[in-house]
Every structure is written in C-alpha cells, then in structure tokens.
Amino acid sequence: MGLFTALFTFFYHFPQIYKWLLKPYYIISFLMTVAFLLVRKAPGLCEHLATQREDGNSCDFDWREWEILMFLCAIVMMKNRRAITLEQHIGNLFLFGKVANVVLFFRLDIRLGILYVVLCLAFVMTCKPPLYMGPEYIRYFSDQTIDEELQQDGRITWIVEFYANWSSDCQSFAPVFADLSLKYNCVGLRFGKVDVGRYEVVSQKYKVCTSPLTKQLPTLVLFQGGREIMRRPMIDNKGRAISWTFNEENIIREFNLNEIIQKCKKLKIRGLNEDGQNDCQPEEDSNELETENQTESKKDQ
C-alpha cells in the first residue's frame, strides 16, 4: 500500500519533481542514490566485479544484494508513512539509498566503499539543499526585532516558527508553513519565523534547543501580546520533544486557526481596507518593506 501511495504521489507531482531535478543538489543526490546500480550494470566495468551468483554473471545482482535492496524498500516505505511533504518522501529515498550504497560498495570492494564515503562527505559539505522560495506572508525576525514585534500590539496573535537552515525537517516544513500563512494571514493573525540556529540568544530565551538529539526543530509557538500561549511539539521532563506530526490539519486543529480567524472578523480591528476588502483576507504586509534592518529576507537566511 505504501508503494502504491508513493508511486501515485510521484506521478501526481511529476511537473514539480521535474523542476527539482534541474537543480544541482537533486541531480547529484539522484546519481549517488543509483551509483551502485550504474556500476553493477556498466558495460566494460561490471565484468571485472566480484559476484556470488552461481552462473558467474557479474553484471547482475546476486541474492545478497537483492536482500539489501528489498530491505531498503521496506525501510523507505516505513519512513514515508510519517512523511508529510513530497520533499520528505524524496529525501528519505535519497538518504537511505545512500546508506544502502555504502553497504553494497563495501561488500563489493572496500576501495569502492571508501571512495563512495569520501564522495558522500564532499557532497554534504559542498552542496546544500535549496531553500523554499515560494510565496508566503511571513515576517522574518532577528534577535533584535522579535520581542518588539511580538509585544507591539496585544490584539495580534502570532504563530512563530523556530527553525534552523541545517535541519532537514525545517526545510521540509517550510512549504507547509508558507501555505498556512497564505490561507490564514490577516490583521489579527500573523506568521513569523526566526532562525535559532543563527541567533543562539533567541533559542535560549524561548527555550528551543537546537540539538538534533532533542528533536525540537521545527517548533511552533503561539503568542498573544508577547506571551506564549502554547507550543508544538511539547517538551517532556527530560527536555526532549514529544512526537508530533507537522502537517496542515494538525496545525489548524491544535492552534485553532479557524476560530482565531472568526474572532478576527468579529473584532474588525481596522474595519475595511480602502478597496472595501475585509482585513482578515490574506494581504501583503506593507510594513515588511519599511526598513531593511527590521526584517530579514529569505535570501539573507
């Protein structure tokens, strides 16, 4: 069932996937994921490789390699059951595909295994996944602006994402959070982000640990009048995050976004816009363009 779901998702989003494959990060990741397949099937090279097949055909997988590949498929399907976005599905495939390649290459020839590991390390250090650059209504905070913005107007509710650019979970969650900002941004409900990987003082003040072991990234916090109302994921007594799925449905339900929107419409903080449109419809925040030193753009991130 998981395999059919993955195939359906792949073909449904094929135009988007095609655009991704044009980016160097995804091209290299794809090639490294299928590296063992290319080596095992390459004419002129596969004839010189070791094999455990009874027929001695070194250009085809032996029984142990088939076992490793089947185990890889099972792991990817289990991991993708918790995946939210297409980026996470593909990211899991690339990640565990590379792990399987390490095992396969070391089993085939220790020199090939070492070479593949070196290439993986060079790839991780030199090639970073592309950041989400789509449409959004999100204010980017710095360590100097976050407190002022959150406390500026007590009538405004803020949903702030604490993230780090190096976190793959934060990168996968970026389009989900951006889509929510497009749907629910209004005068009484605003969306913000702050890079706690860059501003350590912010992570300490708002108690968001950036260690990968705590699994607190990303963290969503609901603020009212500068005061924290709730956050997800919640933290247990040991300082570790309680497992929580960051999908659109959970966020809308847990943070009562529909209820907040209704209150915003009833309050009519600023009444109607000059064009007669209600303030609780998504609109571009003109304050974001007032001063460059108050708001960080995504390019700055």
Coordinates of C-alpha atoms in Angstrom, one line a residue:
M1 CA 0.0 0.0 0.0
G2 CA 2.8 2.4 0.8
L3 CA 4.5 1.6 -2.5
F4 CA 1.3 2.5 -4.4
T5 CA 0.9 5.7 -2.4
A6 CA 4.5 6.7 -3.2
L7 CA 4.0 6.0 -7.0
F8 CA 0.8 7.9 -7.1
T9 CA 2.4 10.9 -5.3
F10 CA 5.3 10.8 -7.7
F11 CA 3.3 10.9 -10.9
Y12 CA 0.8 13.5 -9.4
H13 CA 3.7 15.8 -8.6
F14 CA 5.8 14.9 -11.6
P15 CA 5.9 18.5 -13.1
Q16 CA 7.2 19.8 -9.7
I17 CA 9.7 16.9 -9.5
Y18 CA 11.0 17.7 -13.0
K19 CA 11.8 21.2 -11.9
W20 CA 13.6 19.9 -8.8
L21 CA 15.8 17.6 -10.9
L22 CA 17.1 20.6 -12.7
K23 CA 18.8 21.8 -9.5
P24 CA 22.4 20.5 -8.8
Y25 CA 21.5 19.2 -5.3
Y26 CA 18.8 16.8 -6.6
I27 CA 20.8 15.8 -9.7
I28 CA 23.8 14.8 -7.6
S29 CA 21.6 13.1 -5.0
F30 CA 19.9 11.1 -7.6
L31 CA 23.2 10.0 -9.2
M32 CA 24.6 9.0 -5.8
T33 CA 21.5 7.0 -5.0
V34 CA 21.7 4.9 -8.1
A35 CA 25.5 4.8 -8.1
F36 CA 25.7 1.0 -7.3
L37 CA 23.2 0.2 -10.0
L38 CA 25.2 2.1 -12.5
V39 CA 28.4 0.4 -11.5
R40 CA 26.9 -3.0 -11.5
K41 CA 25.3 -2.6 -14.9
A42 CA 28.0 -0.5 -16.6
P43 CA 29.4 -2.4 -19.7
G44 CA 33.1 -2.9 -19.6
L45 CA 33.2 -2.4 -15.8
C46 CA 30.8 -4.9 -14.4
E47 CA 32.7 -7.8 -16.0
H48 CA 35.6 -7.2 -13.6
L49 CA 33.4 -7.0 -10.4
A50 CA 33.1 -9.8 -7.8
T51 CA 29.8 -11.8 -7.6
Q52 CA 28.3 -14.6 -5.7
R53 CA 25.9 -15.7 -8.4
E54 CA 26.0 -19.4 -9.4
D55 CA 26.1 -18.5 -13.1
G56 CA 29.1 -16.2 -12.6
N57 CA 27.2 -13.2 -14.2
S58 CA 28.9 -10.2 -12.5
C59 CA 26.7 -7.7 -14.4
D60 CA 23.6 -8.7 -12.4
F61 CA 22.7 -8.6 -8.7
D62 CA 23.4 -11.6 -6.5
W63 CA 21.0 -12.9 -3.9
R64 CA 22.6 -10.9 -1.0
E65 CA 22.4 -7.6 -3.0
W66 CA 18.7 -8.3 -3.7
E67 CA 18.1 -8.8 0.0
I68 CA 19.8 -5.4 0.8
L69 CA 17.7 -3.7 -1.9
M70 CA 14.4 -5.2 -0.6
F71 CA 15.3 -4.2 3.0
L72 CA 16.0 -0.7 1.7
C73 CA 12.5 -0.6 0.1
A74 CA 10.9 -1.7 3.3
I75 CA 12.7 1.0 5.4
V76 CA 11.8 3.7 2.9
M77 CA 8.1 2.7 2.9
M78 CA 8.0 2.7 6.8
K79 CA 9.7 6.1 7.0
N80 CA 7.5 7.6 4.3
R81 CA 4.4 6.7 6.3
R82 CA 5.3 9.6 8.6
A83 CA 6.4 11.9 5.8
I84 CA 4.3 15.0 5.2
T85 CA 5.5 16.6 2.0
L86 CA 6.9 15.3 -1.2
E87 CA 10.3 16.7 -0.3
Q88 CA 10.3 14.4 2.7
H89 CA 9.4 11.3 0.6
I90 CA 12.2 12.0 -1.8
G91 CA 14.6 13.0 1.0
N92 CA 14.0 9.6 2.7
L93 CA 14.6 7.8 -0.6
F94 CA 17.9 9.6 -1.2
L95 CA 19.1 9.2 2.4
F96 CA 18.5 5.5 2.8
G97 CA 19.5 4.9 -0.8
K98 CA 23.0 6.3 0.0
V99 CA 23.2 4.2 3.2
A100 CA 22.4 1.1 1.1
N101 CA 25.0 2.1 -1.4
V102 CA 27.7 2.3 1.3
V103 CA 26.9 -1.2 2.4
L104 CA 26.8 -2.6 -1.1
F105 CA 30.1 -0.9 -2.2
F106 CA 32.0 -2.1 0.9
R107 CA 30.7 -5.6 0.4
L108 CA 31.7 -5.5 -3.3
D109 CA 35.2 -3.8 -2.8
I110 CA 36.5 -2.0 0.2
R111 CA 38.2 0.5 -2.1
L112 CA 34.9 1.4 -3.8
G113 CA 33.3 1.7 -0.4
I114 CA 35.9 4.2 0.8
L115 CA 35.7 6.2 -2.4
Y116 CA 31.9 6.4 -2.1
V117 CA 32.0 7.5 1.5
V118 CA 34.5 10.3 0.6
L119 CA 32.2 11.4 -2.2
C120 CA 29.3 11.5 0.2
L121 CA 31.2 13.6 2.7
A122 CA 32.3 16.0 -0.1
F123 CA 28.7 16.3 -1.2
V124 CA 27.4 17.0 2.3
M125 CA 30.0 19.8 2.9
T126 CA 29.7 21.5 -0.5
C127 CA 26.1 21.1 -1.7
K128 CA 23.2 22.3 0.4
P129 CA 19.5 21.5 -0.3
P130 CA 17.8 24.5 -1.9
L131 CA 15.6 26.6 0.4
Y132 CA 11.9 27.2 -0.2
M133 CA 11.5 30.4 -2.1
G134 CA 7.8 30.3 -2.9
P135 CA 5.0 32.8 -2.0
E136 CA 4.3 33.4 1.7
Y137 CA 3.1 36.1 4.2
I138 CA 5.8 35.6 6.8
R139 CA 7.8 38.1 8.9
Y140 CA 11.4 37.0 9.4
F141 CA 12.7 38.1 12.9
S142 CA 16.2 38.6 14.2
D143 CA 17.4 38.6 17.8
Q144 CA 16.8 42.4 17.9
T145 CA 13.3 42.5 16.4
I146 CA 11.4 39.5 17.7
D147 CA 10.5 40.9 21.1
E148 CA 9.4 44.3 19.8
E149 CA 7.2 42.7 17.1
L150 CA 5.5 40.2 19.4
Q151 CA 4.7 42.9 22.0
Q152 CA 3.8 45.7 19.7
D153 CA 0.1 45.1 19.6
G154 CA -1.7 42.9 22.1
R155 CA -4.6 42.3 19.8
I156 CA -2.4 40.5 17.2
T157 CA -1.9 36.7 17.6
W158 CA 1.5 35.5 16.3
I159 CA 2.4 32.0 15.2
V160 CA 6.2 31.8 15.1
E161 CA 8.3 29.0 13.8
F162 CA 11.7 28.5 15.4
Y163 CA 13.9 26.8 12.8
A164 CA 17.4 26.2 11.6
N165 CA 18.5 26.1 8.0
W166 CA 20.6 23.0 8.5
S167 CA 17.6 21.0 9.7
S168 CA 16.0 18.8 7.0
D169 CA 12.8 18.7 9.0
C170 CA 12.6 22.5 8.9
Q171 CA 13.3 22.6 5.2
S172 CA 10.5 20.1 4.6
F173 CA 8.1 22.0 6.8
A174 CA 8.8 25.4 5.0
P175 CA 6.2 25.0 2.2
V176 CA 3.6 23.8 4.7
F177 CA 4.1 26.8 6.9
A178 CA 4.1 29.1 3.9
D179 CA 0.9 27.7 2.6
L180 CA -0.8 28.3 6.0
S181 CA 0.4 31.9 6.0
L182 CA -1.2 32.4 2.6
K183 CA -4.5 31.0 3.8
Y184 CA -4.8 32.5 7.3
N185 CA -2.7 35.7 7.4
C186 CA -4.8 38.7 8.5
V187 CA -4.6 41.8 10.7
G188 CA -5.3 39.8 13.8
L189 CA -3.2 36.7 12.9
R190 CA 0.4 36.9 11.7
F191 CA 3.1 34.4 10.9
G192 CA 6.7 34.8 11.8
K193 CA 10.0 32.8 11.6
V194 CA 13.3 33.1 13.4
D195 CA 16.5 31.2 12.8
V196 CA 17.5 29.9 16.2
G197 CA 20.5 28.2 14.5
R198 CA 21.8 31.6 13.8
Y199 CA 20.5 33.5 16.9
E200 CA 21.5 31.4 19.9
V201 CA 20.2 34.1 22.3
V202 CA 16.7 33.6 20.9
S203 CA 16.9 29.8 21.3
Q204 CA 17.9 30.3 25.0
K205 CA 15.3 32.9 25.8
Y206 CA 12.4 30.9 24.3
K207 CA 13.8 27.5 25.4
V208 CA 14.1 25.9 22.0
C209 CA 17.1 23.5 22.0
T210 CA 18.9 23.3 18.7
S211 CA 20.5 19.9 19.3
P212 CA 19.4 17.3 16.8
L213 CA 19.0 14.8 19.7
T214 CA 16.1 16.7 21.3
K215 CA 14.1 16.9 18.0
Q216 CA 12.7 20.3 18.9
L217 CA 13.2 21.7 15.4
P218 CA 10.9 23.0 14.0
T219 CA 9.0 24.4 17.0
L220 CA 5.7 26.4 16.6
V221 CA 4.8 28.8 19.3
L222 CA 1.5 30.7 19.6
F223 CA 2.0 34.2 21.1
Q224 CA -0.7 36.7 22.3
G225 CA 0.5 40.1 23.5
G226 CA 4.1 38.8 23.6
R227 CA 3.1 36.0 25.9
E228 CA 3.4 32.3 24.9
I229 CA 0.1 30.5 24.9
M230 CA 1.0 27.1 23.5
R231 CA 3.7 25.3 21.5
R232 CA 4.2 22.2 19.5
P233 CA 5.9 19.9 19.9
M234 CA 5.6 19.9 23.7
I235 CA 8.6 19.0 25.8
D236 CA 8.8 16.2 28.4
N237 CA 10.6 16.2 31.7
K238 CA 13.9 15.2 30.1
G239 CA 13.8 18.1 27.7
R240 CA 13.0 16.1 24.7
A241 CA 10.2 16.8 22.2
I242 CA 7.1 14.7 22.3
S243 CA 6.4 13.3 18.9
W244 CA 4.0 15.4 16.9
T245 CA 3.2 15.4 13.2
F246 CA 3.7 18.8 11.5
N247 CA 1.0 18.7 8.9
E248 CA -1.5 21.3 7.9
E249 CA -4.5 19.6 9.5
N250 CA -2.8 19.2 12.9
I251 CA -1.7 22.8 13.0
I252 CA -5.1 24.1 12.1
R253 CA -6.8 22.0 14.8
E254 CA -4.2 22.4 17.6
F255 CA -3.8 26.1 17.2
N256 CA -7.5 26.8 16.5
L257 CA -6.7 28.8 13.4
N258 CA -10.3 28.8 12.1
E259 CA -11.5 30.1 15.5
I260 CA -8.9 32.8 15.5
I261 CA -9.9 33.9 12.0
Q262 CA -13.5 34.2 13.1
K263 CA -12.6 36.3 16.1
C264 CA -10.5 38.5 13.8
K265 CA -13.5 39.1 11.6
K266 CA -15.7 39.9 14.5
L267 CA -13.3 42.3 16.1
K268 CA -12.7 44.2 12.8
I269 CA -9.5 45.7 14.1
R270 CA -9.2 48.1 11.2
G271 CA -12.6 47.7 9.6
L272 CA -12.4 47.6 5.8
N273 CA -9.5 48.4 3.6
E274 CA -9.6 51.3 1.2
D275 CA -10.6 49.0 -1.6
G276 CA -13.5 47.6 0.5
Q277 CA -11.9 44.3 1.3
N278 CA -12.0 42.8 4.7
D279 CA -8.8 43.0 6.7
C280 CA -9.0 39.3 7.5
Q281 CA -8.3 38.3 4.0
P282 CA -4.6 37.5 3.2
E283 CA -2.8 40.6 2.2
E284 CA 0.8 41.7 1.7
D285 CA 2.3 43.2 4.8
S286 CA 3.5 46.6 3.7
N287 CA 5.4 47.0 6.9
E288 CA 7.9 44.4 5.7
L289 CA 9.2 46.9 3.2
E290 CA 9.6 49.8 5.6
T291 CA 13.1 49.2 6.8
E292 CA 15.6 46.6 5.8
N293 CA 17.2 46.3 9.2
Q294 CA 13.9 45.2 10.9
T295 CA 13.0 42.3 8.6
E296 CA 15.3 39.6 7.1
S297 CA 14.5 38.4 3.7
K298 CA 14.7 34.7 2.7
K299 CA 17.8 35.4 0.7
D300 CA 19.5 36.7 3.8
Q301 CA 18.7 33.5 5.5

